[in-house]
Coordinates of C-alpha atoms in Angstrom, one line a residue:
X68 CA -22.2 -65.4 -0.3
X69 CA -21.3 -68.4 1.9
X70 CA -17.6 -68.1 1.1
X71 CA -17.4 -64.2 1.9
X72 CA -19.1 -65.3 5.1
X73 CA -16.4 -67.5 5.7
X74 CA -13.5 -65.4 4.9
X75 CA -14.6 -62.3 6.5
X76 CA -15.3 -64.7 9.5
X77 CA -12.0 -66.1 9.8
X78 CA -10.6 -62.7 9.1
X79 CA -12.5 -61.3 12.3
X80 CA -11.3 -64.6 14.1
X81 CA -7.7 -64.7 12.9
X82 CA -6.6 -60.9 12.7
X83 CA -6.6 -60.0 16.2
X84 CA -4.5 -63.0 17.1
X85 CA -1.8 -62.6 14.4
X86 CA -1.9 -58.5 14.5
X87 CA -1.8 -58.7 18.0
X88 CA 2.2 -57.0 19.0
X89 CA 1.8 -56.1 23.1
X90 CA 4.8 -57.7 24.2
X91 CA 4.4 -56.5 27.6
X92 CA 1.2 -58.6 28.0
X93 CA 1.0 -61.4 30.3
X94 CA -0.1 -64.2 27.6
X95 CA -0.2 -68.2 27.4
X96 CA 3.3 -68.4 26.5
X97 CA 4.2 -67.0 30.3
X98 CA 2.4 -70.1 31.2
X99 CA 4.2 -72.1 28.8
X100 CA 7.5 -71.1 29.6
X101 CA 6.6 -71.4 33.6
X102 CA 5.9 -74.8 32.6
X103 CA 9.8 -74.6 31.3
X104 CA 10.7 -72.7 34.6
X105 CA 9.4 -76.1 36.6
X106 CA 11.2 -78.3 34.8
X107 CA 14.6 -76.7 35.1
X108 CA 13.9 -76.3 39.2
X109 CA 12.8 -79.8 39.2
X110 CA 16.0 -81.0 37.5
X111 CA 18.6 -78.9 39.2
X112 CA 17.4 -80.6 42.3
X113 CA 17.7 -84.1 41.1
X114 CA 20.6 -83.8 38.5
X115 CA 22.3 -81.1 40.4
X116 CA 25.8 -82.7 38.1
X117 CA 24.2 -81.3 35.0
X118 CA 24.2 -77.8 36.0
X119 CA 25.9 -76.7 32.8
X120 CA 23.7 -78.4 30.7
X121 CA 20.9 -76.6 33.1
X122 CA 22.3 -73.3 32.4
X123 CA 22.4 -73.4 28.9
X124 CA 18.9 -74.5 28.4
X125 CA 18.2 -71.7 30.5
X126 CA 19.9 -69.4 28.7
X127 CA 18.1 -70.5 25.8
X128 CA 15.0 -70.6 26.9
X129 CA 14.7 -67.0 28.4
X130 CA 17.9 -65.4 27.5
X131 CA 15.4 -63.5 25.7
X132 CA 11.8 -62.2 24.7
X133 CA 9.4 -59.8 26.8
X134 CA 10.8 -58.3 30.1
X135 CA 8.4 -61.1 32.2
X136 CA 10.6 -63.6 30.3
X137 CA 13.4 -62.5 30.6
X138 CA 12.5 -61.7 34.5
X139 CA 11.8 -65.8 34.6
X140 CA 15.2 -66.3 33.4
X141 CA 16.6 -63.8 36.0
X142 CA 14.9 -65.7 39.0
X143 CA 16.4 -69.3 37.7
X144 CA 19.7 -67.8 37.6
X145 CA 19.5 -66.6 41.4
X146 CA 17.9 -69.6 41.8
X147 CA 20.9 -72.1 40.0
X148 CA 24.0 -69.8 40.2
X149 CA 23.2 -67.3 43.1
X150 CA 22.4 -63.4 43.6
X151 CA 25.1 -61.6 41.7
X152 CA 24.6 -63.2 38.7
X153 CA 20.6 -62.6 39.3
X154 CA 21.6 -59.0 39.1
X155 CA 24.1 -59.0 36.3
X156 CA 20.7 -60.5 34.2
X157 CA 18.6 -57.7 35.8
X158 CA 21.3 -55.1 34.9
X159 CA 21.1 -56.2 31.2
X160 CA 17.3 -56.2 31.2
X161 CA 17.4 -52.4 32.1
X162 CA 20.1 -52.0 29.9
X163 CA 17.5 -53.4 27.1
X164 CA 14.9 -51.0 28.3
X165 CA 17.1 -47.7 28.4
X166 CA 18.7 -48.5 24.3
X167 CA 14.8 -49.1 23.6
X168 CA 15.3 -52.7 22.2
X169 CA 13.1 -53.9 24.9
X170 CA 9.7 -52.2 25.8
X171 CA 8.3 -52.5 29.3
X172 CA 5.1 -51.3 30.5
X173 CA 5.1 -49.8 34.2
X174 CA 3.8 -53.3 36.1
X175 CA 7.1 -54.7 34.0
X176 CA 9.8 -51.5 35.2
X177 CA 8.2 -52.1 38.7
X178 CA 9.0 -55.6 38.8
X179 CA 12.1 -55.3 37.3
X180 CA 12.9 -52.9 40.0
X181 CA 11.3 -55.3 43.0
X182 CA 13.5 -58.2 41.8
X183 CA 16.8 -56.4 42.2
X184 CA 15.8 -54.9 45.4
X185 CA 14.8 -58.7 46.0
X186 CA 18.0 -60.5 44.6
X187 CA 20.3 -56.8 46.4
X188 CA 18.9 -58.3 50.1
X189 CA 20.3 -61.6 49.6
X190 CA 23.4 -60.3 49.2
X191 CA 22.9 -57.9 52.4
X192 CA 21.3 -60.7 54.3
X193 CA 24.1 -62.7 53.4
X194 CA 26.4 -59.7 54.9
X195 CA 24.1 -59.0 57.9
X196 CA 22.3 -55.8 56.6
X197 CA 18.7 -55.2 57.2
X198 CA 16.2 -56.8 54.7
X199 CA 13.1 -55.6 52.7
X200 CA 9.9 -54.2 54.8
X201 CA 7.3 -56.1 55.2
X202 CA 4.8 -54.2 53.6
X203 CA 7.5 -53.8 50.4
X204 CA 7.2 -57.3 50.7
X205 CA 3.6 -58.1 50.2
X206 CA 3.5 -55.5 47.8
X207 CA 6.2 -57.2 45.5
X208 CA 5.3 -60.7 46.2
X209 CA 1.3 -59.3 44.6
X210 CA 3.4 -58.0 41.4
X211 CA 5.6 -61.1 41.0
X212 CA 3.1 -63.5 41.1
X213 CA 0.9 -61.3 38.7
X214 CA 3.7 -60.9 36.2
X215 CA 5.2 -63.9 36.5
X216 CA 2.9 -66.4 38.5
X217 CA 4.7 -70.0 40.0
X218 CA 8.3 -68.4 39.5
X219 CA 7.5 -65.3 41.0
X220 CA 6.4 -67.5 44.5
X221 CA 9.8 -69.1 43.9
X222 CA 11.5 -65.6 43.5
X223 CA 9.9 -64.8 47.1
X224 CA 11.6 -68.2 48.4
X225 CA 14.9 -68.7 47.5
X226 CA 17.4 -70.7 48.8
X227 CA 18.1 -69.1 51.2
X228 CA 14.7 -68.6 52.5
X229 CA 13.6 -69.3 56.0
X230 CA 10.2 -70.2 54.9
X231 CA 11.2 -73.5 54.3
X232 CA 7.5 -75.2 54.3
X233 CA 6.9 -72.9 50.9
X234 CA 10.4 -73.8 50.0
X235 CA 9.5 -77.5 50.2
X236 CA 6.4 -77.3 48.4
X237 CA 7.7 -75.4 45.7
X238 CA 10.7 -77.8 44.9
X239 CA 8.5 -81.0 45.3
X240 CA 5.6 -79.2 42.6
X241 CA 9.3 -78.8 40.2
X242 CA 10.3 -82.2 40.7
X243 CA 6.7 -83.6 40.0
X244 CA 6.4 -81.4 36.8
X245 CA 9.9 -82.8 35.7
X246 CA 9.0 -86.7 36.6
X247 CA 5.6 -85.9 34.5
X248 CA 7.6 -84.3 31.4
X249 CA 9.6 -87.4 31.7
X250 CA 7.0 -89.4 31.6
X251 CA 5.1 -87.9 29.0
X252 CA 8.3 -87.7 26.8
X253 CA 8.8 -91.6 27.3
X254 CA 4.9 -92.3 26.7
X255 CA 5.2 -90.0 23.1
X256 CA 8.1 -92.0 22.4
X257 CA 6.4 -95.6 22.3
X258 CA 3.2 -93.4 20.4
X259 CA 5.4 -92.0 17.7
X260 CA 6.8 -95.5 17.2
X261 CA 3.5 -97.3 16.9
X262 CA 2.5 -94.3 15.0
X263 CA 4.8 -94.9 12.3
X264 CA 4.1 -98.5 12.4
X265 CA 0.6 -97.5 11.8
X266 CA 1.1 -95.1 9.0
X267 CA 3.2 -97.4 7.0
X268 CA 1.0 -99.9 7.0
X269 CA -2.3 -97.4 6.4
X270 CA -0.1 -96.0 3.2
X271 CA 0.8 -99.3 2.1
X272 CA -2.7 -100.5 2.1
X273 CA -4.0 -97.5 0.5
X274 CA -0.5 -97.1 -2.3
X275 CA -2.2 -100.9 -2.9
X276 CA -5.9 -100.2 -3.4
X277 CA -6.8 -102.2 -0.5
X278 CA -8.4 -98.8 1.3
X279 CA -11.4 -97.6 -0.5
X280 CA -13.0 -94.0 0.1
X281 CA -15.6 -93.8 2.8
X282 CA -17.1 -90.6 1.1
X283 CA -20.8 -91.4 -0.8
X284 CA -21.9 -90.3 -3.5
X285 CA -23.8 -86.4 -2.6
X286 CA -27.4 -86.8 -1.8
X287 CA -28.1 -83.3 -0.8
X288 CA -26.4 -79.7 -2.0
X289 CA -23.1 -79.1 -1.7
X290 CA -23.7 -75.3 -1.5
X291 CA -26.1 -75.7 0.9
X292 CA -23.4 -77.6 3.3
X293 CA -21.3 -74.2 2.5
X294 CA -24.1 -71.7 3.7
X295 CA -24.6 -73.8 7.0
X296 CA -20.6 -74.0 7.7
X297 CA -20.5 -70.5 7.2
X298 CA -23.9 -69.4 9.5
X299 CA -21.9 -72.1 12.2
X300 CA -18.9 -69.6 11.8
X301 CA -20.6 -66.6 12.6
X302 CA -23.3 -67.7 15.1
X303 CA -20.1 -69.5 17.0
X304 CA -18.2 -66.2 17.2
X305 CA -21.5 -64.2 18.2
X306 CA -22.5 -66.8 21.0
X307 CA -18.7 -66.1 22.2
X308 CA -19.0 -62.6 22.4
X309 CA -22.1 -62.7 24.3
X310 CA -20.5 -64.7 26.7
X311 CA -17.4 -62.9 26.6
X312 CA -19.4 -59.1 27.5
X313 CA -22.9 -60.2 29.2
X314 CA -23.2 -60.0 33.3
X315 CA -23.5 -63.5 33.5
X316 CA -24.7 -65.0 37.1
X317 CA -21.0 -66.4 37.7
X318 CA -17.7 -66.7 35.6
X319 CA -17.7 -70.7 35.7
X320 CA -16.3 -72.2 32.8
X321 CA -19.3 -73.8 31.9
X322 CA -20.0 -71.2 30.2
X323 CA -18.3 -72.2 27.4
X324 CA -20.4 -74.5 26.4
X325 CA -22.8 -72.2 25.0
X326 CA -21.4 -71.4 21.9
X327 CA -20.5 -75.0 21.1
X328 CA -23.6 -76.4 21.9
X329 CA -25.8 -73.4 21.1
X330 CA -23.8 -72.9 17.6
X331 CA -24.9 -76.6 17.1
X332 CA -28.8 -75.4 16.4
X333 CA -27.3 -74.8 13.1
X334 CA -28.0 -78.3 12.0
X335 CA -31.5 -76.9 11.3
X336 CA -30.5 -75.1 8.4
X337 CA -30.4 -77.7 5.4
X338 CA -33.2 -79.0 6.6
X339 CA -35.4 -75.6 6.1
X340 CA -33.2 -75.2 3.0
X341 CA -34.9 -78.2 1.8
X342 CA -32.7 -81.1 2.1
X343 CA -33.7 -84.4 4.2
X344 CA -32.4 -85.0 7.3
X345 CA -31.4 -88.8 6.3
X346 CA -29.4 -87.4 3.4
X347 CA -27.4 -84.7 5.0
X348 CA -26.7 -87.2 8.0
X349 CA -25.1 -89.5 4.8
X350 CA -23.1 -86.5 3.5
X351 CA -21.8 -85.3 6.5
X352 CA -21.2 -88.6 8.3
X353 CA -23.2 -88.4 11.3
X354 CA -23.9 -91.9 10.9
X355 CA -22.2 -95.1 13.0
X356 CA -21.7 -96.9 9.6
X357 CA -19.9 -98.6 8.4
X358 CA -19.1 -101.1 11.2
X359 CA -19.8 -99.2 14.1
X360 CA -18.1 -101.4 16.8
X361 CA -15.0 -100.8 14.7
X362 CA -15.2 -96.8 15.6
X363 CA -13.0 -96.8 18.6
X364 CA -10.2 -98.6 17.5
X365 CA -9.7 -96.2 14.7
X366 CA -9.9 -93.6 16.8
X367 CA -7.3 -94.7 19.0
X368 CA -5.2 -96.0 15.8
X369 CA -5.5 -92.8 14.4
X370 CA -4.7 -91.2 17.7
X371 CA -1.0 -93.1 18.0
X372 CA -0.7 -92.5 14.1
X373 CA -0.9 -88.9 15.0
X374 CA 1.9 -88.9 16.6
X375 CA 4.9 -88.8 14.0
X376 CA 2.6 -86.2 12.2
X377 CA 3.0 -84.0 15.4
X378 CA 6.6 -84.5 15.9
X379 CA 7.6 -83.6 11.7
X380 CA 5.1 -80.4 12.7
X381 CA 7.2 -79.8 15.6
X382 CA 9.9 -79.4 13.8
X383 CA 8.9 -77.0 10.9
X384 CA 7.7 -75.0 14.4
X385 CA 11.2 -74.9 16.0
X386 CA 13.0 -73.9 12.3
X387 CA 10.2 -71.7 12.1
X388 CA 10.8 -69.9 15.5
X389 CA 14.4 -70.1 14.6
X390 CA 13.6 -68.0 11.5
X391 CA 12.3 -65.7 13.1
X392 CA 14.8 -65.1 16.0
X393 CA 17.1 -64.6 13.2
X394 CA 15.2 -61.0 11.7
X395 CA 13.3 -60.6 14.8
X396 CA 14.1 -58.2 17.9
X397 CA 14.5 -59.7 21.6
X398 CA 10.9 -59.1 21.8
X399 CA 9.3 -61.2 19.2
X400 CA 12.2 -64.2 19.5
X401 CA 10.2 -66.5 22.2
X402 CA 6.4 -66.1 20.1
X403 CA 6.3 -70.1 21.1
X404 CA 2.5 -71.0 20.1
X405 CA 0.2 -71.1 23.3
X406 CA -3.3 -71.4 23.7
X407 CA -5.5 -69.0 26.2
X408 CA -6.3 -72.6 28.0
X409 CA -3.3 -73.1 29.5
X410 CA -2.8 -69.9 31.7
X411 CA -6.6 -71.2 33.3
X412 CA -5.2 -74.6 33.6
X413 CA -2.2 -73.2 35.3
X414 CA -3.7 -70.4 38.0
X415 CA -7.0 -71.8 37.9
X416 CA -8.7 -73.9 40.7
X417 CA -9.4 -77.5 40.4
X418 CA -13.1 -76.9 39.7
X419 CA -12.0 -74.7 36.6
X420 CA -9.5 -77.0 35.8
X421 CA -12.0 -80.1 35.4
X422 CA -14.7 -77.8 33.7
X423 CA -12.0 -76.8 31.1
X424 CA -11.2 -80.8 30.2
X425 CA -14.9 -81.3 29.7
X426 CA -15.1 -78.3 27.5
X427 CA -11.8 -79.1 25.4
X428 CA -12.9 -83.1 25.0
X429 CA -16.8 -82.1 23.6
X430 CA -14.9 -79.4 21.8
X431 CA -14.6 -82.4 19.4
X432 CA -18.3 -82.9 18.5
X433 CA -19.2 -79.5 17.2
X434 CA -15.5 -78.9 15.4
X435 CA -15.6 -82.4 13.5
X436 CA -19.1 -81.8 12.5
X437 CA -18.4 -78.7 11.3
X438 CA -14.8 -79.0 9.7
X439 CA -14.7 -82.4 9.0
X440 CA -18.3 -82.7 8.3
X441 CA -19.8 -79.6 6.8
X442 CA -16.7 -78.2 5.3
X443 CA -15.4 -81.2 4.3
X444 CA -18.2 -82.5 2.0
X445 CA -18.5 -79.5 0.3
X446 CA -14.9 -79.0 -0.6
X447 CA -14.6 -82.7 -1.5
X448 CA -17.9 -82.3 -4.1
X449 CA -16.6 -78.9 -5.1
X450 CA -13.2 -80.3 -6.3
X451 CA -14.7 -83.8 -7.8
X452 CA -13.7 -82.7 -11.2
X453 CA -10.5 -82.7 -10.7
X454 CA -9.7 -86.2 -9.9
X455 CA -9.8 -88.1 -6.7
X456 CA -6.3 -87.5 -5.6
X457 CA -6.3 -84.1 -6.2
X458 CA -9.7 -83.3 -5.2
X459 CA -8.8 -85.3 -1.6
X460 CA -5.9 -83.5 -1.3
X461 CA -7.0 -79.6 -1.9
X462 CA -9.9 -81.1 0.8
X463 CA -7.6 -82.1 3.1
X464 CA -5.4 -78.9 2.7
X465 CA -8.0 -76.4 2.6
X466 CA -9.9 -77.6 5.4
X467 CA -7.0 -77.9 7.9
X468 CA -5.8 -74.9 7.2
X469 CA -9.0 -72.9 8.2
X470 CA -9.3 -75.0 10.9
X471 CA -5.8 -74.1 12.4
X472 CA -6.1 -70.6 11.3
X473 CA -9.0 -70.0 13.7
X474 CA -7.2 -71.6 16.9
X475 CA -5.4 -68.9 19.1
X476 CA -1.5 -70.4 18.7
X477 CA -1.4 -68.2 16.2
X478 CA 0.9 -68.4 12.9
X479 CA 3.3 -71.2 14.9
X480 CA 0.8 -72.9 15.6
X481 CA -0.4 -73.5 12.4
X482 CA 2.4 -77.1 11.7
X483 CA 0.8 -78.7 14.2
X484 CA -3.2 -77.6 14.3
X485 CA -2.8 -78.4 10.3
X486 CA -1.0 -82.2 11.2
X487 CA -3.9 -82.7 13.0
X488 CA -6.7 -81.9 11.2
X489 CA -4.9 -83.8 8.2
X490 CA -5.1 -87.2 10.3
X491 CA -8.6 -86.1 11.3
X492 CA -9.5 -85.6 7.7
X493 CA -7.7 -89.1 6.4
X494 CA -9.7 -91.1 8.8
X495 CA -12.8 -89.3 7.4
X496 CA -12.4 -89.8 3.8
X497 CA -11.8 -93.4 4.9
X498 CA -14.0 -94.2 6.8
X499 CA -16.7 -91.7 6.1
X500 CA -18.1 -91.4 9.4
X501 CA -17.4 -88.4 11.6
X502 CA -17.6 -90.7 14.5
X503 CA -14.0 -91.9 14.6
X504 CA -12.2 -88.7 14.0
X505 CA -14.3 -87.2 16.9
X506 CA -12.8 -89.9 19.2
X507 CA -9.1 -89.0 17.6
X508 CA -9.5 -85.4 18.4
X509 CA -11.3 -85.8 21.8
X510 CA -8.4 -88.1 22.7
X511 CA -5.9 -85.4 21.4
X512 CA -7.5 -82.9 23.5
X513 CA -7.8 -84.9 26.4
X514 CA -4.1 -86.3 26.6
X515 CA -2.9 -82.5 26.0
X516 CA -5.5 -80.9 28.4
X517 CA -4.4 -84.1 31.3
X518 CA -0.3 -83.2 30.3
X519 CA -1.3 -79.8 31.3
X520 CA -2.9 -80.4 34.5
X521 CA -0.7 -82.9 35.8
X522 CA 3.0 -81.0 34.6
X523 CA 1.4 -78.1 36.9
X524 CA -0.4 -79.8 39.9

């Protein structure tokens, strides 16, 4: 019963984000790829030599996709080259729209429409005719920056714009997004580095039989560890869907922290199933031991080592994108992973902003508990017949696998998620305590969440 409770769960969690096909919805890949848009802005206007080179990117980053994409790309074109070729985009957006290789919901036609009205009065305002009304103005500059948020400010500023305080501010957020991508890229460089260092030595020691297996022997009942996994699965999703639907007193992001900390009351269940607390503390590894003061260095080690499992997971995600631009449509070619997270991160104020670090970094606790914890143990005392390598292993597997399954990337998210919770996992069977992976995966979510907000302060 715990295991149908599981899979239906997942099913109920997974489903909608894999099914779902609107491609004229405004999702977190917009954000993604306005994170994209900033960059190219930001280096246009420092390497203005490489504009070739800028082009191209750009052509391959929104050359196609969903009309707000391919809108993006438009803007960066008036933006790099100038108004006419703005308009030759356009042009072969519509052209998309009219063969019916591109769908387009009415926000979408109308913005379409806006942009080349916008990108026609450069031209005319170049050639002294008579520009936009005011009100058509506001009303466009509302649509643009619904559909298409930072790029559609920089659509209502262009060059050529006398509103050259906006102007300024927009160029100097695209130069700061590009200096942080730099940054960051420099910074993941030393990590993935250290991070091989790190596995090659961790392997070695382990290939050598100087690693041992954190893991005890079971004191409590492995089924019972399945049953409160599974009631933590479906008390999680409920808790978010009253939060989701109830007239709460205010939309704050603190919010959700109901369902992770409420979802937690689930640690009551082996207990009235029987079991001692002391012994399902042991199984799980909600204990310090062993060597508690050495906690935080593993996390941090395992953190760094992390980091050339992410970068081999980034690359099955790009050949897996590329597959799929090869037997997809325009539509489905840019479904880059994205999480719901970043589009706050991005619009949001800087009181939502902090409240959604604090959320992603505890996210840690109740996840490792639960995955690494819960799930784990059982799957590990399910599979003990079958040898230790092969028991760790289907463990190891089967457990990161649900655990990516249920993010919102989606399906291309799954390389990564999965590289993830197989470091989390490793450092768990070592070490046996759940406090070390919950320092790796609060630092993973804390450096990704801190990327976010400072590529789009």
């Amino acid at each position: 019963m715990a295991w149908i409770a599981i899979i239906l769960t997942v099913v109920l969690m997974a489903l909608p984000l894999q099914l779902s096909d609107d491609p004229t919805a405004t999702d977190s890949s917009i954000a993604i790829q306005t994170i994209q848009a900033r960059y190219l802005v930001g280096a246009a206007s420092i390497f203005p030599e490489n504009q070739e080179l800028l082009l191209q990117q750009l052509d391959e980053m929104f050359g196609h996709g969903p009309v707000p994409h391919q809108l993006i790309g438009a803007v960066l074109v008036g933006e790099l080259i100038g108004p006419e070729e703005a308009i030759e985009v356009i042009d072969d957006i519509n052209s998309q729209i009219e063969v019916g290789s591109l769908k387009a919901s009415a926000e979408d036609a109308e913005a379409v429409h806006f942009l080349t009205k916008l990108q026609t009065a450069r031209i005319g305002k170049q050639n002294g005719e008579e520009p936009i009304s005011p009100e058509q103005l506001q009303s466009g500059r509302t649509l643009l920056q619904e559909r298409l948020g930072w790029v559609g400010r920089l659509a209502m500023t262009p060059p050529d714009s006398d509103d050259h305080t906006e102007r300024k501010n927009l160029r100097d957020q695209a130069r700061r997004s590009l200096f942080t991508i730099m940054g960051a890229f420099g910074l993941a460089l030393v990590a993935f580095l250290v991070g091989t260092l790190i596995q090659l030595t961790f392997w070695g020691l382990a290939i050598g039989g100087w690693l041992k297996s954190g893991i005890r022997p079971l004191a409590g009942d492995s089924g019972i560890y399945a049953e409160t996994f599974a009631l933590w699965m479906v008390v999680f999703v409920t808790l978010n869907v009253v939060v989701l639907f109830l007239p709460l007193p205010s939309r704050s992001m603190v919010w959700l922290f109901i369902p992770q900390v409420g979802s937690l009351g689930v640690l009551a269940w082996p207990v009235m199933r029987g079991l001692r607390w002391s012994d399902v503390r042991r199984d799980v590894g909600l204990t310090f031991q062993p060597q508690a003061w050495s906690a935080p260095f593993v996390g941090i080690g395992a953190y760094l080592a992390a980091a050339p499992v992410v970068a081999a997971a980034m690359v099955v995600t790009f050949l897996l994108i590329f597959l799929i631009s090869l037997t997809s449509g325009a539509e489905e070619a840019v479904a880059e992973p994205g999480h719901p997270i970043v589009d706050h991160i991005l619009r949001g104020s800087w009181t939502t902003k902090i409240q959604l670090m604090c959320v992603a970094i505890f996210a840690a606790v109740p996840e490792e508990i639960m995955f690494r914890g819960f799930l784990y143990r059982h799957l590990r005392a399910a599979s003990e017949n079958w040898g230790y390598v092969m028991s760790v292993a289907f463990a190891i597997l089967f457990n990161s696998f649900l655990f990516a399954i249920i993010h919102p990337q989606g399906l291309l998210g799954l390389p990564i998620l999965m590289g993830l919770a197989t470091v989390f996992s490793l450092v768990r069977e070592w070490r046996g305590s759940l406090v070390p992976c919950m320092i790796t995966h609060a630092l993973v979510n804390a450096g990704t969440t801190t990327l976010l907000l400072l590529v789009t302060e």
